[in-house]
């Protein structure tokens, strides 16, 4: 393509985007890389951080052996994947997932797992603060959640109504998926499929 054609194409594209004739990608504040949003650092956690989460999960599993518990429903179904959501929806979903995880682990910190949960709570708190910089608290403009995201958020909102034991088990068994799949997907932006 000649430079004149390329310049003309750029000018037409810019004009169509300004007039709204071409859809503009999702709001900048909801995308990794937006101002104040630094999620790329979470493409992989350090081995020490992952080990702290493993110790917490192992301690929780050990405590389960001493309980008589039965959970029939999953808060985090196996079939869901953040890659199924639009790029701008992924940080919204992950923020809700991390908030629920923090709340549940926070209540568990008052148990025998107290010292084991210190590092995971610190790491999750840092992740959550970074997600808050990427996702507006109440979106006033921009795209509205589609059915899949709406269902996902509703399911997370309803989770605290489940028994505490089932909630704790669901959150603990979802930890590594959250850290190695969901977080990596959001940090990868458009590259997550």
Short mmCIF file of C-alpha atoms in Angstrom, two decimals:
data_model
loop_
_atom_site.label_atom_id
_atom_site.label_comp_id
_atom_site.label_asym_id
_atom_site.label_seq_id
_atom_site.Cartn_x
_atom_site.Cartn_y
_atom_site.Cartn_z
CA UNK A 1 0.00 0.00 0.00
CA UNK A 2 1.38 3.44 -0.88
CA UNK A 3 1.99 6.00 1.82
CA UNK A 4 -0.81 8.21 0.42
CA UNK A 5 -3.33 5.36 0.64
CA UNK A 6 -2.14 4.47 4.14
CA UNK A 7 -2.53 8.09 5.31
CA UNK A 8 -6.00 8.26 3.76
CA UNK A 9 -7.02 5.01 5.47
CA UNK A 10 -5.79 6.28 8.83
CA UNK A 11 -7.70 9.56 8.46
CA UNK A 12 -10.94 7.77 7.50
CA UNK A 13 -10.56 5.32 10.39
CA UNK A 14 -9.93 8.15 12.86
CA UNK A 15 -12.98 10.06 11.60
CA UNK A 16 -15.25 7.01 11.79
CA UNK A 17 -14.05 6.20 15.29
CA UNK A 18 -14.70 9.77 16.52
CA UNK A 19 -18.20 9.81 15.04
CA UNK A 20 -19.09 6.46 16.56
CA UNK A 21 -19.52 4.73 13.19
CA UNK A 22 -16.88 2.18 14.17
CA UNK A 23 -17.15 0.52 17.59
CA UNK A 24 -14.37 1.56 19.89
CA UNK A 25 -12.85 -1.21 22.03
CA UNK A 26 -13.79 -1.51 25.66
CA UNK A 27 -13.19 1.31 28.14
CA UNK A 28 -9.53 1.98 28.79
CA UNK A 29 -9.85 1.78 32.57
CA UNK A 30 -11.02 -1.82 32.31
CA UNK A 31 -8.06 -2.97 30.25
CA UNK A 32 -4.67 -4.06 31.50
CA UNK A 33 -2.23 -1.30 30.66
CA UNK A 34 -4.71 1.47 31.51
CA UNK A 35 -3.34 4.30 33.62
CA UNK A 36 -2.62 2.98 37.12
CA UNK A 37 -3.39 -0.57 36.00
CA UNK A 38 -0.36 -2.84 36.24
CA UNK A 39 -1.53 -6.42 35.86
CA UNK A 40 1.26 -7.68 33.58
CA UNK A 41 3.35 -8.34 36.70
CA UNK A 42 0.92 -11.17 37.53
CA UNK A 43 1.49 -13.29 34.43
CA UNK A 44 3.27 -15.61 36.83
CA UNK A 45 3.71 -15.47 40.57
CA UNK A 46 7.03 -16.21 42.23
CA UNK A 47 7.70 -19.77 43.42
CA UNK A 48 7.73 -18.46 47.02
CA UNK A 49 4.24 -16.97 46.65
CA UNK A 50 2.88 -20.15 45.07
CA UNK A 51 4.49 -22.20 47.84
CA UNK A 52 2.74 -20.06 50.49
CA UNK A 53 -0.59 -20.79 48.79
CA UNK A 54 0.25 -24.50 48.61
CA UNK A 55 1.03 -24.58 52.34
CA UNK A 56 -2.31 -22.92 53.09
CA UNK A 57 -4.19 -25.34 50.84
CA UNK A 58 -2.40 -28.35 52.34
CA UNK A 59 -3.20 -27.17 55.87
CA UNK A 60 -6.83 -26.69 54.89
CA UNK A 61 -7.02 -30.17 53.35
CA UNK A 62 -5.54 -31.58 56.56
CA UNK A 63 -8.24 -29.83 58.59
CA UNK A 64 -10.92 -31.27 56.29
CA UNK A 65 -9.94 -34.78 57.31
CA UNK A 66 -11.10 -33.92 60.82
CA UNK A 67 -14.50 -32.63 59.63
CA UNK A 68 -17.59 -34.33 58.34
CA UNK A 69 -18.54 -32.15 55.40
CA UNK A 70 -20.47 -32.58 52.19
CA UNK A 71 -20.82 -30.02 49.41
CA UNK A 72 -22.94 -30.76 46.39
CA UNK A 73 -22.65 -27.56 44.37
CA UNK A 74 -19.64 -25.71 43.05
CA UNK A 75 -19.23 -21.96 43.25
CA UNK A 76 -16.52 -22.12 40.60
CA UNK A 77 -17.68 -24.58 37.91
CA UNK A 78 -14.98 -26.41 35.98
CA UNK A 79 -16.45 -25.35 32.65
CA UNK A 80 -15.95 -21.64 33.18
CA UNK A 81 -12.91 -19.87 31.81
CA UNK A 82 -12.13 -16.18 31.75
CA UNK A 83 -11.11 -16.54 28.11
CA UNK A 84 -14.82 -16.97 27.32
CA UNK A 85 -15.43 -13.36 28.39
CA UNK A 86 -14.64 -10.21 26.44
CA UNK A 87 -11.27 -8.68 27.35
CA UNK A 88 -12.87 -5.77 29.26
CA UNK A 89 -15.06 -8.20 31.26
CA UNK A 90 -12.19 -10.34 32.52
CA UNK A 91 -10.78 -7.93 35.12
CA UNK A 92 -14.34 -7.31 36.37
CA UNK A 93 -14.91 -11.03 36.91
CA UNK A 94 -11.47 -11.57 38.44
CA UNK A 95 -11.92 -8.63 40.81
CA UNK A 96 -15.15 -10.19 42.12
CA UNK A 97 -13.49 -13.59 42.42
CA UNK A 98 -10.50 -12.18 44.32
CA UNK A 99 -12.80 -10.14 46.60
CA UNK A 100 -14.77 -13.27 47.52
CA UNK A 101 -11.55 -15.22 48.07
CA UNK A 102 -10.15 -12.48 50.31
CA UNK A 103 -13.35 -12.33 52.35
CA UNK A 104 -13.48 -16.10 52.86
CA UNK A 105 -9.77 -16.45 53.64
CA UNK A 106 -10.07 -13.47 56.00
CA UNK A 107 -12.68 -15.31 58.06
CA UNK A 108 -10.55 -18.46 57.96
CA UNK A 109 -7.53 -16.51 59.25
CA UNK A 110 -9.16 -16.51 62.67
CA UNK A 111 -8.92 -20.30 62.76
CA UNK A 112 -6.02 -22.70 63.16
CA UNK A 113 -4.84 -21.63 59.67
CA UNK A 114 -4.04 -18.12 60.92
CA UNK A 115 -0.27 -18.00 60.33
CA UNK A 116 -0.50 -20.09 57.15
CA UNK A 117 -2.80 -17.53 55.54
CA UNK A 118 -0.71 -14.41 56.25
CA UNK A 119 1.31 -14.45 53.00
CA UNK A 120 -1.61 -15.55 50.75
CA UNK A 121 -3.81 -12.79 52.19
CA UNK A 122 -1.06 -10.23 51.62
CA UNK A 123 -0.54 -11.38 48.01
CA UNK A 124 -4.27 -11.47 47.26
CA UNK A 125 -4.68 -8.02 48.83
CA UNK A 126 -2.01 -6.67 46.48
CA UNK A 127 -3.64 -8.33 43.46
CA UNK A 128 -7.02 -6.92 44.49
CA UNK A 129 -5.64 -3.39 44.85
CA UNK A 130 -4.16 -3.62 41.34
CA UNK A 131 -7.48 -4.88 39.97
CA UNK A 132 -9.26 -1.94 41.60
CA UNK A 133 -7.02 0.39 39.58
CA UNK A 134 -8.13 -1.41 36.41
CA UNK A 135 -11.86 -1.70 37.05
CA UNK A 136 -14.06 1.26 37.99
CA UNK A 137 -16.11 0.65 41.15
CA UNK A 138 -19.44 1.40 39.46
CA UNK A 139 -19.28 1.62 35.69
CA UNK A 140 -21.37 4.65 34.75
CA UNK A 141 -20.68 4.51 31.05
CA UNK A 142 -19.39 1.99 28.58
CA UNK A 143 -20.47 -1.53 27.86
CA UNK A 144 -22.89 -3.27 30.18
CA UNK A 145 -22.13 -6.81 31.37
CA UNK A 146 -23.27 -9.47 28.92
CA UNK A 147 -25.21 -12.51 30.00
CA UNK A 148 -22.14 -14.64 30.74
CA UNK A 149 -20.45 -12.00 32.92
CA UNK A 150 -23.74 -11.13 34.62
CA UNK A 151 -24.30 -14.81 35.47
CA UNK A 152 -20.71 -15.13 36.72
CA UNK A 153 -21.01 -12.07 38.99
CA UNK A 154 -24.41 -13.16 40.27
CA UNK A 155 -23.04 -16.58 41.17
CA UNK A 156 -20.19 -14.98 43.14
CA UNK A 157 -22.63 -12.63 44.90
CA UNK A 158 -24.80 -15.57 45.95
CA UNK A 159 -21.83 -17.62 47.19
CA UNK A 160 -21.80 -16.26 50.77
CA UNK A 161 -25.30 -17.73 51.24
CA UNK A 162 -23.82 -21.24 51.05
CA UNK A 163 -22.63 -23.05 54.14
CA UNK A 164 -19.35 -21.71 55.49
CA UNK A 165 -17.66 -25.10 55.11
CA UNK A 166 -18.67 -25.38 51.43
CA UNK A 167 -17.66 -21.79 50.78
CA UNK A 168 -14.23 -22.35 52.34
CA UNK A 169 -13.71 -25.59 50.42
CA UNK A 170 -14.75 -24.02 47.10
CA UNK A 171 -12.43 -21.06 47.59
CA UNK A 172 -9.47 -23.17 48.70
CA UNK A 173 -9.86 -25.67 45.87
CA UNK A 174 -10.12 -22.79 43.37
CA UNK A 175 -6.98 -20.99 44.61
CA UNK A 176 -4.51 -22.37 42.11
CA UNK A 177 -6.91 -21.95 39.22
CA UNK A 178 -7.35 -18.31 40.27
CA UNK A 179 -3.59 -17.77 40.54
CA UNK A 180 -2.32 -19.73 37.56
CA UNK A 181 -5.15 -19.50 35.04
CA UNK A 182 -7.52 -16.64 35.78
CA UNK A 183 -4.91 -14.12 36.91
CA UNK A 184 -2.58 -15.03 34.05
CA UNK A 185 -5.46 -14.67 31.57
CA UNK A 186 -6.34 -11.17 32.77
CA UNK A 187 -2.67 -10.15 32.88
CA UNK A 188 -2.25 -11.39 29.29
CA UNK A 189 -5.12 -9.24 27.97
CA UNK A 190 -5.90 -9.97 24.32
CA UNK A 191 -3.47 -12.89 24.26
CA UNK A 192 -5.70 -15.00 26.53
CA UNK A 193 -7.97 -17.20 24.45
#
